Amino acid sequence: MSSKPQWEAVAEAFVTHYYAVFDADRSQLSSLYREPSMLTFEGTACMGPQAIVQKLVSLPFQKVQHQVVTCDAQPVLPESLNGILVFVNGNLVVDDGGQPLKFAQVFHLMPDQSNPQAFWVYNDLFRLNYG
Amino acid sequence: MSSKPQWEAVAEAFVTHYYAVFDADRSQLSSLYREPSMLTFEGTACMGPQAIVQKLVSLPFQKVQHQVVTCDAQPVLPESLNGILVFVNGNLVVDDGGQPLKFAQVFHLMPDQSNPQAFWVYNDLFRLNYG
């Protein structure tokens, strides 16, 4: 394949946007989630935009920066739904603290029925990898 | 929830089985993949049981041990398909080498149509987290 598959381009654009919003003001992430959206953050599960954003806002840091090291993507069955699985590995710098933390995160993106260029997060799983 | 959701029990049983087979004889993993199965291993993509197992068998180690540290799971839309997203973080010990490598892996499992208790791997994404 000479050019990037469409799902990889979507994944990279989504991840760039998601972490830019997260790092600027994570209370603004709710529009990227829907009622059936699920987040499992360090083993704690919650569902729906309100609960998910409440969880993210409650995390014990003020400033945060996500540095994406790798971003892999695959299309998800059935093709009619056009879901995309995104797997990010990267570094997390919090509150200007020294050594970055390593994280891994999975997003399962679904296209907006009324705007197939826009995607929302159906599944979201996050883990820190302690050194 | 007092008892574990069904998808978590499936995920844990699958992961235990998958790594037991991998660590004993990874050439035997092909029955867990189907023609549409996709593997992205350290950024290299391949498709179908034959190509996937060929990739896994070609990895440059003889002995390997996967140690699962965390195993998270979520159900995947649409519910009618009963897919399960599994997110593993763990340690990889290769060829009795000293310091384990950290890895993260995502599986998207689909139930066998003829035996809904059995699952195959539709999506598989693997990354080592270098220290």
Coordinates of C-alpha atoms in Angstrom, one line a residue, chain B:
Chain B
M1 CA -22.1 -5.4 40.3
S2 CA -21.4 -8.2 42.8
S3 CA -20.2 -10.7 40.2
K4 CA -18.0 -10.3 37.3
P5 CA -19.7 -9.4 33.9
Q6 CA -19.7 -12.2 31.5
W7 CA -17.3 -10.4 29.1
E8 CA -14.7 -10.1 31.8
A9 CA -14.8 -13.8 32.5
V10 CA -14.5 -14.6 28.8
A11 CA -11.7 -12.2 28.4
E12 CA -9.7 -13.6 31.3
A13 CA -10.3 -17.2 30.1
F14 CA -9.3 -16.3 26.6
V15 CA -6.1 -14.5 27.6
T16 CA -5.0 -17.3 29.9
H17 CA -5.5 -19.8 27.1
Y18 CA -4.0 -17.6 24.4
Y19 CA -0.7 -17.0 26.2
A20 CA -0.5 -20.6 27.4
V21 CA -0.6 -21.7 23.8
F22 CA 1.7 -18.9 22.7
D23 CA 4.4 -19.7 25.3
A24 CA 4.2 -23.5 24.8
D25 CA 4.1 -23.6 20.9
R26 CA 3.0 -20.4 19.1
S27 CA 2.7 -22.3 15.8
Q28 CA -0.5 -23.7 17.3
L29 CA -2.3 -20.4 17.5
S30 CA -3.8 -20.4 14.0
S31 CA -7.1 -22.0 15.1
L32 CA -7.8 -18.8 17.1
Y33 CA -7.6 -16.6 14.0
R34 CA -9.9 -16.5 10.8
E35 CA -9.4 -15.2 7.3
P36 CA -10.5 -11.6 8.2
S37 CA -8.3 -11.6 11.3
M38 CA -5.8 -8.7 11.5
L39 CA -2.6 -8.5 13.5
T40 CA -0.5 -5.3 13.9
F41 CA 2.6 -6.3 15.7
E42 CA 5.0 -3.5 16.5
G43 CA 3.5 -1.5 13.6
T44 CA 3.7 -4.4 11.0
A45 CA 0.3 -5.4 9.7
C46 CA -0.7 -8.9 8.4
M47 CA -4.0 -10.7 7.8
G48 CA -5.4 -14.2 8.0
P49 CA -4.3 -17.2 10.2
Q50 CA -1.4 -18.2 8.0
A51 CA 0.3 -14.8 7.8
I52 CA -0.3 -14.1 11.4
V53 CA 1.1 -17.3 12.7
Q54 CA 4.1 -17.0 10.3
K55 CA 4.8 -13.6 11.8
L56 CA 4.5 -14.9 15.4
V57 CA 6.7 -17.9 14.7
S58 CA 9.4 -15.7 13.0
L59 CA 9.9 -13.6 16.1
P60 CA 13.5 -13.7 17.2
F61 CA 13.2 -15.7 20.5
Q62 CA 13.0 -19.4 21.3
K63 CA 11.5 -19.3 24.8
V64 CA 8.9 -16.8 25.9
Q65 CA 6.7 -16.2 28.9
H66 CA 3.8 -13.7 29.0
Q67 CA 3.0 -12.5 32.5
V68 CA -0.4 -10.7 32.6
V69 CA -0.5 -7.7 35.0
T70 CA -3.8 -6.3 34.0
C71 CA -6.7 -7.5 31.8
D72 CA -9.5 -5.1 31.1
A73 CA -12.6 -5.9 29.0
Q74 CA -15.6 -4.2 27.5
P75 CA -18.5 -5.4 25.3
V76 CA -18.5 -4.1 21.7
L77 CA -21.4 -2.8 19.6
P78 CA -23.6 -4.0 18.1
E79 CA -24.8 -6.2 21.0
S80 CA -26.1 -8.8 18.5
L81 CA -22.5 -9.7 17.5
N82 CA -21.4 -10.2 21.1
G83 CA -17.9 -9.0 20.4
I84 CA -15.5 -8.3 23.3
L85 CA -12.6 -5.9 23.5
V86 CA -9.7 -7.1 25.7
F87 CA -6.8 -4.9 26.8
V88 CA -3.8 -6.6 28.3
N89 CA -0.8 -5.1 30.0
G90 CA 2.0 -7.3 31.1
N91 CA 5.6 -8.5 31.1
L92 CA 7.4 -10.5 28.5
V93 CA 10.3 -12.7 29.5
V94 CA 12.3 -14.0 26.6
D95 CA 15.0 -16.6 26.4
D96 CA 15.5 -16.5 30.2
G97 CA 16.8 -12.9 29.7
G98 CA 17.0 -10.8 32.8
Q99 CA 14.8 -7.7 32.8
P100 CA 11.3 -8.5 31.5
L101 CA 10.0 -6.3 28.6
K102 CA 6.7 -4.5 29.2
F103 CA 4.0 -5.1 26.6
A104 CA 0.4 -3.9 25.8
Q105 CA -1.9 -5.9 23.6
V106 CA -5.5 -5.4 22.4
F107 CA -7.7 -8.3 21.2
H108 CA -11.2 -7.9 19.7
L109 CA -12.9 -11.2 20.1
M110 CA -15.8 -12.5 18.1
P111 CA -17.9 -15.5 19.1
D112 CA -18.0 -18.6 16.9
Q113 CA -21.4 -18.6 15.1
S114 CA -21.7 -22.3 15.6
N115 CA -20.4 -22.3 19.2
P116 CA -21.0 -19.0 21.0
Q117 CA -18.9 -20.2 23.9
A118 CA -15.8 -20.2 21.6
F119 CA -14.2 -17.0 20.5
W120 CA -11.7 -16.1 17.7
V121 CA -9.5 -13.1 17.4
Y122 CA -10.7 -10.5 14.8
N123 CA -8.4 -7.6 15.8
D124 CA -5.0 -8.1 17.5
L125 CA -2.6 -5.2 18.1
F126 CA 0.7 -5.6 20.0
R127 CA 3.3 -3.2 21.3
L128 CA 6.4 -3.4 23.5
N129 CA 6.9 -0.5 25.9
Y130 CA 10.6 0.1 26.0
G131 CA 11.7 1.4 29.3

